[in-house]
Amino acid sequence: MATLRSGSGASDLDWVVIQYLHKNQCFEAEKSFLKHLASKRGVDVVPPKQQVLQDDYLKYLVMSKLFPESVEGEASYAASFRELYNFVVGLIDIYREDLQRLLYPIFIYCLLDLIYLQKAAEFKEFFDSNCALVEDLAAPGRSEELQQLRKLRSEQDIDHNPVASKFWHSRAGVGVSEQSFDLLTRFLHDHKHYNIVRILHERLNVQFYPGIPVRSKLQPISIEDAIPVHVKEEAAATNAESVQLGLLPDAPEEKVVMTQEEIEGCTQRDRELLKETSSKKAKRTRALYFGNDKKVKKSIPMLDLPDEISEKLKREVGQRERVCRERLPSICCATFLNTHRMMTAGHMLANEVDLAAGFEDSSIQLRSLKPAETRDEMEEEMMDLMDEDEEEAGQAAVPPGRSIELVGHSGPVTSLSSSADETILMSSSCDSTVRLWSLELKKCLVSYKSHHGPVWGVSCCPRQPYFATAGWDGTARVWSTEHPKPLRVLVGHLSDVDCVCWHPNAHYVATGSSDCTVRLWDVATGGAVRVLTGGHKHKVCSLACSPNGKFAASGAVDGSIALWDLGEARLLGQFSAGGPVWSLDFDRYGSMLASGDAGGLVGLYDAGAPEPCKIVSYETKDTPVYNVHFSRTNLLFAMAEFGGR
Amino acid sequence: MNSEIVKALCASCEGLSTSVSDAALDGLAQEVDYRAREVIQEALKFALHAKRTSLTTDDVDRALKLRGAEQTYGHQHGGREVFFSRPRDDSLFPGVSFFEDKVESLDDVLGSHAFPDLPRDRGVHLHWLAVSGTKPLIPENVRVKRRRKNEEAPGALGAELEDGGKAAGGGGGGGSGGEGEDQDWVSSGNRATVLEAYETNVGKGSRHVVSAELRSYFKTVTEAVLGTSSSADTREGSQEGGAMAGEGSADGGGGRLVPVLSSLSRDPGLQPLLPYFCAFVLRCCGSQGTKKVFTSLRACDDLLALVSALVDNPHLTWERHLDQVLPVVITFLVRKTLGGPGEDHWATRREAARVLKRMCAKLGAEGSRAALQTRVARTLTTGGLSDASRALTTHYGAVVGCRALGDAVCENVLLPRISTYMPLLGEALTPQNMNPLQQYEAYQVLEALLGAVGGLVHRSEYNAVLGSFRCKGRSGEEILAAGASDFRAPEPKPVEEAPAAGETAATAFNVRPSKVMSVKELGSSGRGRRVLEWFDVREPGGGGIEQAEGEGAAQGLEVGLSFDLEVNNFALMPTFERGNIVVHTFDVFGEHVLPFLSSDLVATTL
């Protein structure tokens, strides 16, 4: 496979000449031409033996130089670019990430070529059809350039338009790996997209490095001394949409009274928010969810929580402890033993008495946290000392001290989630199904099949009967437990959707993907309302929405954690954990964030502070933490596997 | 993947070796490389979602299956896997890592009967990773060598107790019983290795996970505390075999208490037990146990010692449990009756005050001292001192408590109330009052009050006074020679301390080694000794003045030695007068006139 190294200094036309001479064995002439090149331009040209241009391309080059209007294929800039785009986006991740940075400059040079060739109509068509594709790929701060370019009308405009002139008179520099560039040129030559090959060679200053793409070298393109980088918020059209992040009007935790002491325990920011929200009415009430007084109008049908459940919730909210920087929560760590590194997912059931664990051998295990009946006298005595009220609602799904195995999947269980009414457990698996388990019968009731490929994540809606799944096929799907097929298919992520979580008001779903972005989707319309970029440089593997509905947190494989303001689509803070972040959870007041990671750390972060920061991290004994969960009384549960990886 | 490898692969296939051109190999290599990477990428996704950081053959198989390719056979994941970061130090095949498969003959496998055990069932173990933000020092959290077979597992906890048990064995008749129990304890500790602790069943949420070790520790401690308090308890007797009832068992228990307490005050791993101890203390003083504990002074002392030891333990964080124990301590301080008649409950109250002080200090270190101190002080004054209907003993406790809380509390809380309180006390102190017990109690209150106030004034004036003292009091003899009139002290201190002369002056002799007064003589008086404690905290300079008041000292000594009512009256009369003066002085003191106090006043006092 021959490629033309544009960095070598000679123009393509020179090469055509050299090659022509070489082919026709005019060695003397070739030699003198090379000498002329070297003396005149100071270019040291590699002998042509290693630089063999394909005949077709040669022909194209010569023709396009001599009779630019007559060259066929010229008209198909739009088609070529479209094909190139599809090719690049369809590549596997490492190459795609490398090559998709080239798309933006190629797009711009296509535009400029069209203007140069005075094809205004085509220019417009090309711009309109492909602008949306490129916008996503443009490096931050560059999306404005497109608006500038849109104004171009004729060749003369190029010099007057700052953006266009910069591109026109200089080469866009970009570093790519040799391998991915080989892939690209092979594709372009195979499909005869010579117009793009030419842009690649003449317009771009491509720096190669050997081997496969390296993540650290994925710098955005640079125009030599080019446009001052407008570092502004990426004002993507989607992020301008308004979202209703208020809570449901009948949230059971709404009418809880805060005592004065609790209010005193609030952080400064909380207090400010509190002032706003509770200035008029009774000072001590409400404001459990600081600063989110708005209510969302139910726009999708949903079931109300059963009475006994909402009663229980209300009761437990009353016992809730305030946690903040000064009052850290207690953490109870459940370590799974003798699992032989087979554990893949951990989840605390909604009754907060039982644990569920998914295993690589396709099984799910339910375990009770309650002690077995056979506790010895000593313990009995000590329990009596604590004189606790034993009026626990007997909702435990598992007999105390026992475990129950749920068998049904035919692939590793990737994620578990239980419904708020404590009757249902959902599980997703690599066998591309999602199963619904009845916690009363301990049996599988339904198997939902729609995803193409493994299902990576499942999350139950805070209100029945919905749930959402995330899959390998790059889609997230919203289902109703009543229907065998999904109600919504959420398409938009460029790669696998790895995790999914519901917004507390049940109208939105947040997804995290291998394309390093987090998206928020409107369940009613199925469209993306937020695209959160710039927080991660690696696959997003965990997500959490704060109970007040205002914030979201995402954790990535490289251990980075990002805190987002959903309303403003803004990055609030970034933290780092000890390894891939397997799980995140907000405390029930939404002021503290907990993370569990592969490095065996449980981290606590101050999410309520004006400047979010890490508070502390607790080390387990090298047991990776798969799940962290704040109970309704704000006790933090962590699930870890002994003998971790 | 380069063309070399593809070439080698082609060569291994029949009939392909010659027919493939170099260009084809090149292209093929690139294609193969791409496909291999594609599969690995998919496999990595499976590893990621299985929450592993290592890739297994199963992942690769699943990735192949996803691509519609046949999976690999014979490379099943057998527990060993290649880590990505695996060092490649083999020089023979650089860049290649491989397993060394051991060849085992079938006969050997079949012949040997030592099949491996069945794998253990999956289990869950719960522990506290953090309690209110602090990481408890339990085996699950401490990063140490695993203590699976550790013979000394309970060592840190047990050694003390074992020693104690042995000491008791040597000393008392119930020794053998005590030791046996300790051995039981140790063996149970041994049994409760970490693995076994995993099986401990655990309650939900608010319940603590308490290991078997800790549970038996708790048992030992509580029994030690209860054991000493119920001296001839039948339960204790039956436990130790019945024969060793009575004194023997009490001795055994008493011997155990000391090591128990020292263990409590030092051991780092007790945080999980703290709520239980708090609950234990509460229960002992709760509704059922009231009579039993408060009628036995010893039980009070022991409980107080338990709390004190726990407070002393630097590894415990008290914040949330303090509210439980604080009322108990305050009860010990201000309760109307403590112990049986004739017992020295004053000492217990003072001890309670000391514990209170330490609790405040501890909480000060934890950052919420001011609030607590104010609260306690408020409780003491409003509930105790300013309520005239309360018993004098309660007042005593309140005064002692305030004193223990420090000068600031004395000054701000105690001083303003003295003027209103003194007349009240005066009633009880008048000779007309024919109730000797009440008088005695009033006397105690006065003593405490003076101790508190005197100490305060002494300290606040100390610096100013010290200079003049140095000039005047060259030695005890000189002072004596100079006589009382020479003490026209501009300093208020003698004024304050003079009233306490009844006892204090006597001790002053004791404090100063140069004095002729024999220690023994004072020691014979229990009260004298107590007063001694007061003065221990004071600066020795204070002693100089009291020397001059030899007469007062003699009186005080008499008071201390005998309980003769007449003598008491005789001693108390002037004391009371002086007490009044103190009050006035302090009124004046508030107006900063004190330094100019005339010598007349001093003269009257004397």
Short mmCIF file of C-alpha atoms in Angstrom, two decimals, chain A residues 366-518:
data_model
loop_
_atom_site.label_atom_id
_atom_site.label_comp_id
_atom_site.label_asym_id
_atom_site.label_seq_id
_atom_site.Cartn_x
_atom_site.Cartn_y
_atom_site.Cartn_z
CA LEU A 366 -30.17 -12.65 46.90
CA ARG A 367 -28.91 -12.32 50.43
CA SER A 368 -30.48 -11.01 53.54
CA LEU A 369 -28.64 -8.58 55.73
CA LYS A 370 -30.75 -9.56 58.67
CA PRO A 371 -29.19 -11.88 61.17
CA ALA A 372 -30.21 -15.48 61.21
CA GLU A 373 -32.66 -16.58 63.87
CA THR A 374 -29.91 -18.44 65.64
CA ARG A 375 -28.07 -15.59 67.14
CA ASP A 376 -26.48 -16.51 70.40
CA GLU A 377 -27.51 -15.22 73.77
CA MET A 378 -24.72 -12.77 73.99
CA GLU A 379 -25.75 -10.97 70.90
CA GLU A 380 -29.32 -11.10 72.00
CA GLU A 381 -28.38 -9.46 75.20
CA MET A 382 -26.49 -6.74 73.45
CA MET A 383 -29.26 -6.16 70.99
CA ASP A 384 -31.60 -5.77 73.89
CA LEU A 385 -29.31 -3.19 75.28
CA MET A 386 -29.81 -1.09 72.25
CA ASP A 387 -33.55 -1.45 72.82
CA GLU A 388 -34.39 -0.81 69.23
CA ASP A 389 -37.88 -0.73 68.05
CA GLU A 390 -38.34 -3.95 66.20
CA GLU A 391 -41.19 -2.76 64.07
CA GLU A 392 -39.31 -3.31 60.83
CA ALA A 393 -41.85 -3.82 58.13
CA GLY A 394 -41.43 -7.48 57.39
CA GLN A 395 -40.68 -6.87 53.76
CA ALA A 396 -37.50 -8.88 53.58
CA ALA A 397 -37.43 -10.81 50.37
CA VAL A 398 -35.06 -13.39 51.74
CA PRO A 399 -35.30 -15.31 54.98
CA PRO A 400 -32.76 -13.92 57.39
CA GLY A 401 -29.34 -15.45 57.13
CA ARG A 402 -30.13 -17.36 53.96
CA SER A 403 -29.50 -16.82 50.31
CA ILE A 404 -31.56 -17.46 47.23
CA GLU A 405 -30.21 -18.21 43.79
CA LEU A 406 -31.97 -16.88 40.74
CA VAL A 407 -31.06 -18.81 37.62
CA GLY A 408 -32.21 -17.92 34.15
CA HIS A 409 -29.67 -15.88 32.24
CA SER A 410 -27.26 -17.44 29.83
CA GLY A 411 -24.53 -14.85 30.09
CA PRO A 412 -22.81 -12.85 32.77
CA VAL A 413 -25.14 -10.56 34.65
CA THR A 414 -24.04 -7.01 34.02
CA SER A 415 -26.39 -4.94 36.09
CA LEU A 416 -29.23 -5.18 38.59
CA SER A 417 -31.95 -2.83 39.65
CA SER A 418 -35.02 -3.11 41.81
CA SER A 419 -38.26 -1.21 41.64
CA ALA A 420 -39.33 1.21 44.31
CA ASP A 421 -42.33 -0.92 45.29
CA GLU A 422 -39.97 -3.70 46.38
CA THR A 423 -41.61 -6.39 44.29
CA ILE A 424 -39.44 -6.51 41.21
CA LEU A 425 -35.79 -7.07 40.43
CA MET A 426 -34.53 -6.37 36.93
CA SER A 427 -31.33 -7.84 35.63
CA SER A 428 -29.42 -7.30 32.42
CA SER A 429 -27.06 -9.78 30.92
CA CYS A 430 -24.57 -10.38 28.15
CA ASP A 431 -27.08 -12.77 26.59
CA SER A 432 -28.81 -9.60 25.28
CA THR A 433 -31.86 -10.07 27.43
CA VAL A 434 -33.28 -8.24 30.39
CA ARG A 435 -35.16 -10.32 32.89
CA LEU A 436 -37.81 -9.39 35.37
CA TRP A 437 -37.76 -11.35 38.61
CA SER A 438 -40.55 -11.36 41.09
CA LEU A 439 -39.16 -10.94 44.56
CA GLU A 440 -42.26 -12.54 46.01
CA LEU A 441 -42.12 -15.69 43.93
CA LYS A 442 -38.33 -15.64 43.46
CA LYS A 443 -38.98 -16.55 39.85
CA CYS A 444 -38.33 -15.00 36.50
CA LEU A 445 -41.54 -13.66 35.03
CA VAL A 446 -40.49 -11.98 31.81
CA SER A 447 -37.51 -11.91 29.53
CA TYR A 448 -37.29 -8.76 27.41
CA LYS A 449 -35.49 -9.14 24.12
CA SER A 450 -34.83 -6.23 21.86
CA HIS A 451 -31.21 -5.22 22.19
CA HIS A 452 -28.80 -6.37 19.55
CA GLY A 453 -25.92 -7.61 21.59
CA PRO A 454 -25.18 -7.55 25.27
CA VAL A 455 -27.15 -5.31 27.58
CA TRP A 456 -24.76 -3.39 29.76
CA GLY A 457 -27.06 -1.65 32.14
CA VAL A 458 -30.58 -1.59 33.51
CA SER A 459 -32.30 0.86 35.78
CA CYS A 460 -35.79 0.85 37.20
CA CYS A 461 -37.78 4.03 37.06
CA PRO A 462 -38.59 5.63 40.41
CA ARG A 463 -42.20 5.15 39.38
CA GLN A 464 -43.65 2.01 37.97
CA PRO A 465 -43.95 0.62 35.35
CA TYR A 466 -40.92 1.86 33.44
CA PHE A 467 -37.35 0.78 33.21
CA ALA A 468 -34.44 1.70 30.98
CA THR A 469 -31.63 -0.35 29.54
CA ALA A 470 -28.29 0.45 27.95
CA GLY A 471 -26.68 -1.77 25.39
CA TRP A 472 -23.73 -2.69 23.30
CA ASP A 473 -25.62 -1.64 20.19
CA GLY A 474 -25.15 2.01 21.09
CA THR A 475 -28.75 2.54 22.08
CA ALA A 476 -30.56 2.98 25.32
CA ARG A 477 -34.12 1.77 25.49
CA VAL A 478 -37.03 2.71 27.65
CA TRP A 479 -39.51 -0.02 28.42
CA SER A 480 -42.69 -0.57 30.27
CA THR A 481 -42.85 -3.79 32.19
CA GLU A 482 -46.22 -4.33 30.53
CA HIS A 483 -44.87 -4.47 26.99
CA PRO A 484 -42.51 -6.96 25.41
CA LYS A 485 -40.97 -4.33 23.17
CA PRO A 486 -39.35 -1.04 24.14
CA LEU A 487 -41.42 2.13 24.16
CA ARG A 488 -38.50 4.34 23.17
CA VAL A 489 -35.18 3.65 21.56
CA LEU A 490 -32.72 6.39 22.43
CA VAL A 491 -30.20 6.70 19.61
CA GLY A 492 -27.36 9.16 19.55
CA HIS A 493 -24.35 7.81 21.33
CA LEU A 494 -21.46 7.04 19.01
CA SER A 495 -20.45 3.95 20.89
CA ASP A 496 -21.75 1.49 23.47
CA VAL A 497 -24.05 2.84 26.11
CA ASP A 498 -22.51 1.55 29.30
CA CYS A 499 -24.72 2.81 32.05
CA VAL A 500 -28.12 4.27 32.54
CA CYS A 501 -29.93 5.95 35.38
CA TRP A 502 -33.25 7.65 35.85
CA HIS A 503 -33.75 11.21 36.80
CA PRO A 504 -35.70 11.31 40.09
CA ASN A 505 -38.72 12.89 38.42
CA ALA A 506 -39.03 9.90 36.07
CA HIS A 507 -39.24 12.09 32.99
CA TYR A 508 -35.62 11.84 31.97
CA VAL A 509 -33.03 9.15 31.56
CA ALA A 510 -29.30 9.76 31.76
CA THR A 511 -26.89 7.53 29.90
CA GLY A 512 -23.14 7.22 29.91
CA SER A 513 -21.29 5.88 26.97
CA SER A 514 -17.95 4.63 25.71
CA ASP A 515 -17.79 7.76 23.57
CA CYS A 516 -16.91 9.61 26.79
CA THR A 517 -20.12 11.59 26.88
CA VAL A 518 -23.15 11.64 29.08
#
